[in-house]
Amino acid sequence: QFADNAFAGVTVLKTAHVENNRLTQLPRNFPFDKMETLTISRNPWHCSCQLAPLRKWLKGNRTRAEDTCSTPAQHRGQPIRDTPALRSCKLPTKRSRKGSRH
């Protein structure tokens, strides 16, 4: 697994290949903003709200293969993009995460 701060300070990451690992989550600060290519297949993803940013990215990038949830059991085999497990998740906004004062 990645440490929670594994991507601290990373502002531009365009390509990441993390397939064929035993990843269940991505860190909360995973830099999706500039991501163009992300391969995440063959990982036992745990479909909780921590994957909500991944779901948002998948919805905006329809050119890639779909990846599925492994856990929780009731969502096993469901596409991350479409699973009901992530439908009600609230995505953090940059403003609420960092504060809007400069």
GROMACS .gro file of N, CA, C and O in nm:
model
  408
    1GLN      N    1   0.084  -0.118   0.000
    1GLN     CA    2   0.000   0.000   0.000
    1GLN      C    3   0.087   0.123   0.000
    1GLN      O    4   0.205   0.118   0.033
    2PHE      N    5   0.028   0.235  -0.041
    2PHE     CA    6   0.099   0.362  -0.039
    2PHE      C    7   0.083   0.426   0.097
    2PHE      O    8  -0.023   0.415   0.159
    3ALA      N    9   0.185   0.495   0.142
    3ALA     CA   10   0.170   0.577   0.262
    3ALA      C   11   0.075   0.692   0.230
    3ALA      O   12   0.064   0.734   0.115
    4ASP      N   13   0.004   0.742   0.331
    4ASP     CA   14  -0.093   0.849   0.309
    4ASP      C   15  -0.030   0.972   0.244
    4ASP      O   16  -0.094   1.043   0.169
    5ASN      N   17   0.098   0.997   0.274
    5ASN     CA   18   0.162   1.116   0.219
    5ASN      C   19   0.256   1.082   0.103
    5ASN      O   20   0.343   1.160   0.068
    6ALA      N   21   0.235   0.968   0.041
    6ALA     CA   22   0.326   0.922  -0.066
    6ALA      C   23   0.337   1.021  -0.180
    6ALA      O   24   0.440   1.029  -0.246
    7PHE      N   25   0.231   1.095  -0.207
    7PHE     CA   26   0.232   1.188  -0.319
    7PHE      C   27   0.231   1.334  -0.275
    7PHE      O   28   0.198   1.422  -0.353
    8ALA      N   29   0.269   1.359  -0.150
    8ALA     CA   30   0.275   1.497  -0.100
    8ALA      C   31   0.371   1.578  -0.186
    8ALA      O   32   0.482   1.534  -0.213
    9GLY      N   33   0.325   1.692  -0.232
    9GLY     CA   34   0.410   1.779  -0.311
    9GLY      C   35   0.411   1.746  -0.460
    9GLY      O   36   0.467   1.821  -0.539
   10VAL      N   37   0.353   1.634  -0.500
   10VAL     CA   38   0.347   1.599  -0.642
   10VAL      C   39   0.232   1.676  -0.705
   10VAL      O   40   0.117   1.659  -0.666
   11THR      N   41   0.263   1.760  -0.800
   11THR     CA   42   0.158   1.841  -0.862
   11THR      C   43   0.125   1.796  -1.003
   11THR      O   44   0.014   1.817  -1.050
   12VAL      N   45   0.220   1.736  -1.073
   12VAL     CA   46   0.194   1.690  -1.209
   12VAL      C   47   0.241   1.546  -1.222
   12VAL      O   48   0.360   1.518  -1.222
   13LEU      N   49   0.144   1.455  -1.230
   13LEU     CA   50   0.174   1.315  -1.257
   13LEU      C   51   0.082   1.277  -1.372
   13LEU      O   52  -0.041   1.283  -1.359
   14LYS      N   53   0.139   1.242  -1.488
   14LYS     CA   54   0.058   1.217  -1.606
   14LYS      C   55   0.031   1.070  -1.629
   14LYS      O   56  -0.070   1.034  -1.687
   15THR      N   57   0.124   0.985  -1.584
   15THR     CA   58   0.112   0.842  -1.609
   15THR      C   59   0.149   0.765  -1.483
   15THR      O   60   0.249   0.796  -1.419
   16ALA      N   61   0.066   0.667  -1.449
   16ALA     CA   62   0.097   0.579  -1.336
   16ALA      C   63   0.051   0.438  -1.371
   16ALA      O   64  -0.059   0.419  -1.421
   17HIS      N   65   0.137   0.342  -1.348
   17HIS     CA   66   0.104   0.202  -1.372
   17HIS      C   67   0.116   0.128  -1.239
   17HIS      O   68   0.225   0.105  -1.190
   18VAL      N   69   0.003   0.095  -1.181
   18VAL     CA   70   0.003   0.027  -1.051
   18VAL      C   71  -0.071  -0.106  -1.058
   18VAL      O   72  -0.113  -0.160  -0.957
   19GLU      N   73  -0.085  -0.159  -1.181
   19GLU     CA   74  -0.157  -0.285  -1.196
   19GLU      C   75  -0.076  -0.401  -1.137
   19GLU      O   76   0.044  -0.389  -1.115
   20ASN      N   77  -0.144  -0.513  -1.114
   20ASN     CA   78  -0.081  -0.635  -1.063
   20ASN      C   79  -0.015  -0.616  -0.927
   20ASN      O   80   0.094  -0.666  -0.903
   21ASN      N   81  -0.079  -0.542  -0.841
   21ASN     CA   82  -0.032  -0.527  -0.704
   21ASN      C   83  -0.143  -0.576  -0.613
   21ASN      O   84  -0.242  -0.630  -0.658
   22ARG      N   85  -0.126  -0.557  -0.485
   22ARG     CA   86  -0.233  -0.595  -0.392
   22ARG      C   87  -0.293  -0.469  -0.331
   22ARG      O   88  -0.324  -0.466  -0.212
   23LEU      N   89  -0.309  -0.367  -0.414
   23LEU     CA   90  -0.363  -0.240  -0.365
   23LEU      C   91  -0.513  -0.252  -0.341
   23LEU      O   92  -0.585  -0.305  -0.423
   24THR      N   93  -0.556  -0.200  -0.228
   24THR     CA   94  -0.700  -0.194  -0.200
   24THR      C   95  -0.748  -0.049  -0.204
   24THR      O   96  -0.866  -0.023  -0.220
   25GLN      N   97  -0.657   0.047  -0.187
   25GLN     CA   98  -0.691   0.189  -0.185
   25GLN      C   99  -0.580   0.268  -0.252
   25GLN      O  100  -0.468   0.220  -0.266
   26LEU      N  101  -0.611   0.391  -0.289
   26LEU     CA  102  -0.510   0.489  -0.328
   26LEU      C  103  -0.507   0.594  -0.219
   26LEU      O  104  -0.609   0.619  -0.154
   27PRO      N  105  -0.391   0.656  -0.194
   27PRO     CA  106  -0.387   0.758  -0.089
   27PRO      C  107  -0.478   0.875  -0.122
   27PRO      O  108  -0.504   0.905  -0.238
   28ARG      N  109  -0.526   0.941  -0.018
   28ARG     CA  110  -0.621   1.051  -0.037
   28ARG      C  111  -0.563   1.164  -0.122
   28ARG      O  112  -0.636   1.236  -0.188
   29ASN      N  113  -0.432   1.179  -0.120
   29ASN     CA  114  -0.372   1.289  -0.196
   29ASN      C  115  -0.319   1.243  -0.331
   29ASN      O  116  -0.234   1.309  -0.390
   30PHE      N  117  -0.368   1.131  -0.384
   30PHE     CA  118  -0.324   1.084  -0.515
   30PHE      C  119  -0.351   1.194  -0.617
   30PHE      O  120  -0.462   1.247  -0.625
   31PRO      N  121  -0.250   1.233  -0.697
   31PRO     CA  122  -0.263   1.350  -0.785
   31PRO      C  123  -0.335   1.320  -0.917
   31PRO      O  124  -0.273   1.301  -1.020
   32PHE      N  125  -0.466   1.319  -0.914
   32PHE     CA  126  -0.545   1.291  -1.035
   32PHE      C  127  -0.554   1.409  -1.131
   32PHE      O  128  -0.589   1.392  -1.248
   33ASP      N  129  -0.523   1.531  -1.084
   33ASP     CA  130  -0.552   1.651  -1.162
   33ASP      C  131  -0.500   1.648  -1.305
   33ASP      O  132  -0.569   1.685  -1.397
   34LYS      N  133  -0.376   1.604  -1.325
   34LYS     CA  134  -0.316   1.605  -1.459
   34LYS      C  135  -0.301   1.465  -1.517
   34LYS      O  136  -0.236   1.446  -1.620
   35MET      N  137  -0.357   1.366  -1.449
   35MET     CA  138  -0.339   1.226  -1.490
   35MET      C  139  -0.400   1.201  -1.628
   35MET      O  140  -0.513   1.237  -1.655
   36GLU      N  141  -0.321   1.140  -1.714
   36GLU     CA  142  -0.367   1.104  -1.848
   36GLU      C  143  -0.382   0.953  -1.863
   36GLU      O  144  -0.478   0.904  -1.921
   37THR      N  145  -0.286   0.879  -1.811
   37THR     CA  146  -0.288   0.733  -1.822
   37THR      C  147  -0.271   0.673  -1.683
   37THR      O  148  -0.175   0.703  -1.614
   38LEU      N  149  -0.365   0.589  -1.646
   38LEU     CA  150  -0.360   0.524  -1.515
   38LEU      C  151  -0.404   0.380  -1.533
   38LEU      O  152  -0.516   0.354  -1.574
   39THR      N  153  -0.314   0.287  -1.507
   39THR     CA  154  -0.352   0.146  -1.516
   39THR      C  155  -0.357   0.089  -1.374
   39THR      O  156  -0.260   0.095  -1.300
   40ILE      N  157  -0.474   0.038  -1.340
   40ILE     CA  158  -0.498  -0.006  -1.202
   40ILE      C  159  -0.553  -0.148  -1.196
   40ILE      O  160  -0.595  -0.194  -1.091
   41SER      N  161  -0.551  -0.219  -1.309
   41SER     CA  162  -0.616  -0.349  -1.315
   41SER      C  163  -0.545  -0.453  -1.227
   41SER      O  164  -0.430  -0.437  -1.189
   42ARG      N  165  -0.620  -0.556  -1.197
   42ARG     CA  166  -0.572  -0.670  -1.118
   42ARG      C  167  -0.519  -0.627  -0.981
   42ARG      O  168  -0.410  -0.662  -0.940
   43ASN      N  169  -0.600  -0.549  -0.914
   43ASN     CA  170  -0.579  -0.512  -0.774
   43ASN      C  171  -0.710  -0.541  -0.700
   43ASN      O  172  -0.817  -0.527  -0.758
   44PRO      N  173  -0.702  -0.582  -0.574
   44PRO     CA  174  -0.825  -0.611  -0.498
   44PRO      C  175  -0.884  -0.485  -0.435
   44PRO      O  176  -0.880  -0.465  -0.314
   45TRP      N  177  -0.940  -0.397  -0.517
   45TRP     CA  178  -0.988  -0.266  -0.470
   45TRP      C  179  -1.099  -0.279  -0.367
   45TRP      O  180  -1.192  -0.357  -0.384
   46HIS      N  181  -1.087  -0.199  -0.261
   46HIS     CA  182  -1.191  -0.190  -0.159
   46HIS      C  183  -1.274  -0.066  -0.191
   46HIS      O  184  -1.225   0.047  -0.182
   47CYS      N  185  -1.397  -0.088  -0.234
   47CYS     CA  186  -1.481   0.022  -0.279
   47CYS      C  187  -1.545   0.095  -0.162
   47CYS      O  188  -1.654   0.063  -0.116
   48SER      N  189  -1.471   0.194  -0.113
   48SER     CA  190  -1.519   0.284  -0.008
   48SER      C  191  -1.503   0.426  -0.062
   48SER      O  192  -1.449   0.446  -0.171
   49CYS      N  193  -1.546   0.523   0.014
   49CYS     CA  194  -1.540   0.662  -0.033
   49CYS      C  195  -1.398   0.709  -0.061
   49CYS      O  196  -1.378   0.807  -0.132
   50GLN      N  197  -1.299   0.639  -0.010
   50GLN     CA  198  -1.161   0.679  -0.041
   50GLN      C  199  -1.133   0.664  -0.191
   50GLN      O  200  -1.044   0.729  -0.244
   51LEU      N  201  -1.208   0.579  -0.260
   51LEU     CA  202  -1.189   0.563  -0.404
   51LEU      C  203  -1.276   0.660  -0.486
   51LEU      O  204  -1.274   0.655  -0.609
   52ALA      N  205  -1.351   0.747  -0.420
   52ALA     CA  206  -1.438   0.840  -0.493
   52ALA      C  207  -1.361   0.926  -0.594
   52ALA      O  208  -1.409   0.945  -0.706
   53PRO      N  209  -1.240   0.976  -0.561
   53PRO     CA  210  -1.166   1.052  -0.663
   53PRO      C  211  -1.128   0.966  -0.784
   53PRO      O  212  -1.129   1.014  -0.897
   54LEU      N  213  -1.098   0.837  -0.760
   54LEU     CA  214  -1.070   0.746  -0.871
   54LEU      C  215  -1.193   0.729  -0.958
   54LEU      O  216  -1.185   0.733  -1.081
   55ARG      N  217  -1.308   0.713  -0.896
   55ARG     CA  218  -1.433   0.698  -0.971
   55ARG      C  219  -1.457   0.821  -1.058
   55ARG      O  220  -1.492   0.810  -1.175
   56LYS      N  221  -1.436   0.939  -1.002
   56LYS     CA  222  -1.454   1.062  -1.078
   56LYS      C  223  -1.359   1.064  -1.198
   56LYS      O  224  -1.398   1.100  -1.310
   57TRP      N  225  -1.234   1.024  -1.177
   57TRP     CA  226  -1.137   1.022  -1.285
   57TRP      C  227  -1.180   0.922  -1.393
   57TRP      O  228  -1.174   0.952  -1.512
   58LEU      N  229  -1.224   0.804  -1.350
   58LEU     CA  230  -1.269   0.703  -1.446
   58LEU      C  231  -1.385   0.753  -1.531
   58LEU      O  232  -1.391   0.728  -1.652
   59LYS      N  233  -1.477   0.823  -1.467
   59LYS     CA  234  -1.592   0.875  -1.542
   59LYS      C  235  -1.550   0.976  -1.648
   59LYS      O  236  -1.615   0.989  -1.751
   60GLY      N  237  -1.443   1.048  -1.625
   60GLY     CA  238  -1.395   1.145  -1.721
   60GLY      C  239  -1.301   1.088  -1.825
   60GLY      O  240  -1.258   1.156  -1.916
   61ASN      N  241  -1.264   0.961  -1.811
   61ASN     CA  242  -1.168   0.898  -1.900
   61ASN      C  243  -1.224   0.765  -1.949
   61ASN      O  244  -1.186   0.659  -1.902
   62ARG      N  245  -1.315   0.772  -2.040
   62ARG     CA  246  -1.387   0.652  -2.085
   62ARG      C  247  -1.308   0.564  -2.180
   62ARG      O  248  -1.358   0.465  -2.228
   63THR      N  249  -1.186   0.599  -2.208
   63THR     CA  250  -1.109   0.524  -2.307
   63THR      C  251  -1.037   0.403  -2.248
   63THR      O  252  -0.972   0.330  -2.318
   64ARG      N  253  -1.049   0.382  -2.120
   64ARG     CA  254  -0.969   0.274  -2.061
   64ARG      C  255  -1.055   0.159  -2.009
   64ARG      O  256  -1.175   0.171  -1.995
   65ALA      N  257  -0.986   0.051  -1.984
   65ALA     CA  258  -1.056  -0.068  -1.935
   65ALA      C  259  -1.114  -0.042  -1.797
   65ALA      O  260  -1.062   0.040  -1.721
   66GLU      N  261  -1.219  -0.113  -1.767
   66GLU     CA  262  -1.286  -0.096  -1.638
   66GLU      C  263  -1.220  -0.185  -1.533
   66GLU      O  264  -1.173  -0.294  -1.563
   67ASP      N  265  -1.217  -0.138  -1.412
   67ASP     CA  266  -1.167  -0.214  -1.300
   67ASP      C  267  -1.278  -0.231  -1.198
   67ASP      O  268  -1.370  -0.151  -1.194
   68THR      N  269  -1.270  -0.337  -1.121
   68THR     CA  270  -1.382  -0.374  -1.036
   68THR      C  271  -1.344  -0.380  -0.888
   68THR      O  272  -1.228  -0.389  -0.852
   69CYS      N  273  -1.449  -0.375  -0.806
   69CYS     CA  274  -1.435  -0.386  -0.661
   69CYS      C  275  -1.410  -0.533  -0.624
   69CYS      O  276  -1.468  -0.622  -0.684
   70SER      N  277  -1.328  -0.554  -0.524
   70SER     CA  278  -1.315  -0.687  -0.464
   70SER      C  279  -1.389  -0.694  -0.332
   70SER      O  280  -1.445  -0.796  -0.297
   71THR      N  281  -1.385  -0.584  -0.258
   71THR     CA  282  -1.455  -0.576  -0.130
   71THR      C  283  -1.524  -0.440  -0.125
   71THR      O  284  -1.485  -0.349  -0.197
   72PRO      N  285  -1.624  -0.422  -0.041
   72PRO     CA  286  -1.694  -0.523   0.040
   72PRO      C  287  -1.765  -0.626  -0.048
   72PRO      O  288  -1.789  -0.603  -0.166
   73ALA      N  289  -1.797  -0.739   0.014
   73ALA     CA  290  -1.848  -0.854  -0.061
   73ALA      C  291  -1.970  -0.822  -0.147
   73ALA      O  292  -1.983  -0.872  -0.258
   74GLN      N  293  -2.059  -0.734  -0.097
   74GLN     CA  294  -2.182  -0.707  -0.173
   74GLN      C  295  -2.154  -0.629  -0.301
   74GLN      O  296  -2.240  -0.620  -0.387
   75HIS      N  297  -2.033  -0.575  -0.314
   75HIS     CA  298  -1.999  -0.499  -0.435
   75HIS      C  299  -1.892  -0.568  -0.519
   75HIS      O  300  -1.845  -0.510  -0.617
   76ARG      N  301  -1.854  -0.690  -0.482
   76ARG     CA  302  -1.751  -0.763  -0.555
   76ARG      C  303  -1.790  -0.777  -0.702
   76ARG      O  304  -1.902  -0.811  -0.736
   77GLY      N  305  -1.694  -0.748  -0.790
   77GLY     CA  306  -1.715  -0.764  -0.933
   77GLY      C  307  -1.783  -0.646  -1.000
   77GLY      O  308  -1.793  -0.642  -1.123
   78GLN      N  309  -1.827  -0.549  -0.921
   78GLN     CA  310  -1.892  -0.432  -0.980
   78GLN      C  311  -1.785  -0.333  -1.029
   78GLN      O  312  -1.683  -0.316  -0.964
   79PRO      N  313  -1.809  -0.269  -1.144
   79PRO     CA  314  -1.713  -0.170  -1.191
   79PRO      C  315  -1.701  -0.053  -1.093
   79PRO      O  316  -1.801  -0.004  -1.042
   80ILE      N  317  -1.578  -0.011  -1.067
   80ILE     CA  318  -1.557   0.103  -0.977
   80ILE      C  319  -1.636   0.224  -1.026
   80ILE      O  320  -1.695   0.297  -0.948
   81ARG      N  321  -1.641   0.242  -1.157
   81ARG     CA  322  -1.708   0.359  -1.215
   81ARG      C  323  -1.857   0.361  -1.182
   81ARG      O  324  -1.916   0.467  -1.168
   82ASP      N  325  -1.919   0.244  -1.170
   82ASP     CA  326  -2.065   0.237  -1.159
   82ASP      C  327  -2.117   0.178  -1.029
   82ASP      O  328  -2.238   0.172  -1.010
   83THR      N  329  -2.030   0.133  -0.941
   83THR     CA  330  -2.078   0.067  -0.820
   83THR      C  331  -2.161   0.161  -0.732
   83THR      O  332  -2.124   0.278  -0.714
   84PRO      N  333  -2.271   0.112  -0.677
   84PRO     CA  334  -2.348   0.194  -0.583
   84PRO      C  335  -2.269   0.227  -0.456
   84PRO      O  336  -2.303   0.321  -0.386
   85ALA      N  337  -2.162   0.152  -0.429
   85ALA     CA  338  -2.082   0.175  -0.308
   85ALA      C  339  -2.026   0.317  -0.304
   85ALA      O  340  -2.002   0.372  -0.197
   86LEU      N  341  -2.002   0.377  -0.420
   86LEU     CA  342  -1.938   0.509  -0.425
   86LEU      C  343  -2.034   0.620  -0.465
   86LEU      O  344  -1.995   0.736  -0.473
   87ARG      N  345  -2.159   0.585  -0.489
   87ARG     CA  346  -2.252   0.684  -0.544
   87ARG      C  347  -2.281   0.800  -0.451
   87ARG      O  348  -2.300   0.912  -0.494
   88SER      N  349  -2.285   0.774  -0.322
   88SER     CA  350  -2.322   0.881  -0.228
   88SER      C  351  -2.201   0.949  -0.165
   88SER      O  352  -2.217   1.031  -0.075
   89CYS      N  353  -2.081   0.916  -0.212
   89CYS     CA  354  -1.961   0.977  -0.154
   89CYS      C  355  -1.951   1.123  -0.192
   89CYS      O  356  -1.981   1.162  -0.304
   90LYS      N  357  -1.907   1.202  -0.098
   90LYS     CA  358  -1.883   1.343  -0.123
   90LYS      C  359  -1.735   1.360  -0.158
   90LYS      O  360  -1.648   1.312  -0.088
   91LEU      N  361  -1.709   1.429  -0.267
   91LEU     CA  362  -1.570   1.455  -0.304
   91LEU      C  363  -1.523   1.583  -0.237
   91LEU      O  364  -1.593   1.682  -0.238
   92PRO      N  365  -1.404   1.580  -0.177
   92PRO     CA  366  -1.353   1.702  -0.116
   92PRO      C  367  -1.319   1.803  -0.225
   92PRO      O  368  -1.276   1.766  -0.333
   93THR      N  369  -1.340   1.928  -0.195
   93THR     CA  370  -1.299   2.033  -0.288
   93THR      C  371  -1.166   2.087  -0.240
   93THR      O  372  -1.132   2.074  -0.122
   94LYS      N  373  -1.093   2.145  -0.329
   94LYS     CA  374  -0.963   2.200  -0.289
   94LYS      C  375  -0.982   2.306  -0.180
   94LYS      O  376  -0.903   2.317  -0.090
   95ARG      N  377  -1.090   2.382  -0.190
   95ARG     CA  378  -1.113   2.489  -0.094
   95ARG      C  379  -1.131   2.434   0.047
   95ARG      O  380  -1.075   2.484   0.141
   96SER      N  381  -1.208   2.327   0.061
   96SER     CA  382  -1.233   2.275   0.195
   96SER      C  383  -1.111   2.203   0.251
   96SER      O  384  -1.092   2.193   0.370
   97ARG      N  385  -1.025   2.152   0.163
   97ARG     CA  386  -0.910   2.077   0.209
   97ARG      C  387  -0.799   2.171   0.256
   97ARG      O  388  -0.734   2.143   0.356
   98LYS      N  389  -0.777   2.278   0.184
   98LYS     CA  390  -0.662   2.363   0.215
   98LYS      C  391  -0.699   2.496   0.276
   98LYS      O  392  -0.613   2.569   0.321
   99GLY      N  393  -0.828   2.530   0.275
   99GLY     CA  394  -0.868   2.662   0.320
   99GLY      C  395  -0.853   2.760   0.205
   99GLY      O  396  -0.771   2.742   0.117
  100SER      N  397  -0.934   2.863   0.204
  100SER     CA  398  -0.935   2.953   0.088
  100SER      C  399  -0.854   3.079   0.111
  100SER      O  400  -0.845   3.164   0.026
  101ARG      N  401  -0.793   3.095   0.227
  101ARG     CA  402  -0.714   3.215   0.254
  101ARG      C  403  -0.572   3.196   0.206
  101ARG      O  404  -0.513   3.091   0.223
  102HIS      N  405  -0.517   3.300   0.149
  102HIS     CA  406  -0.376   3.294   0.102
  102HIS      C  407  -0.292   3.392   0.177
  102HIS      O  408  -0.326   3.502   0.201
   0.00000   0.00000   0.00000
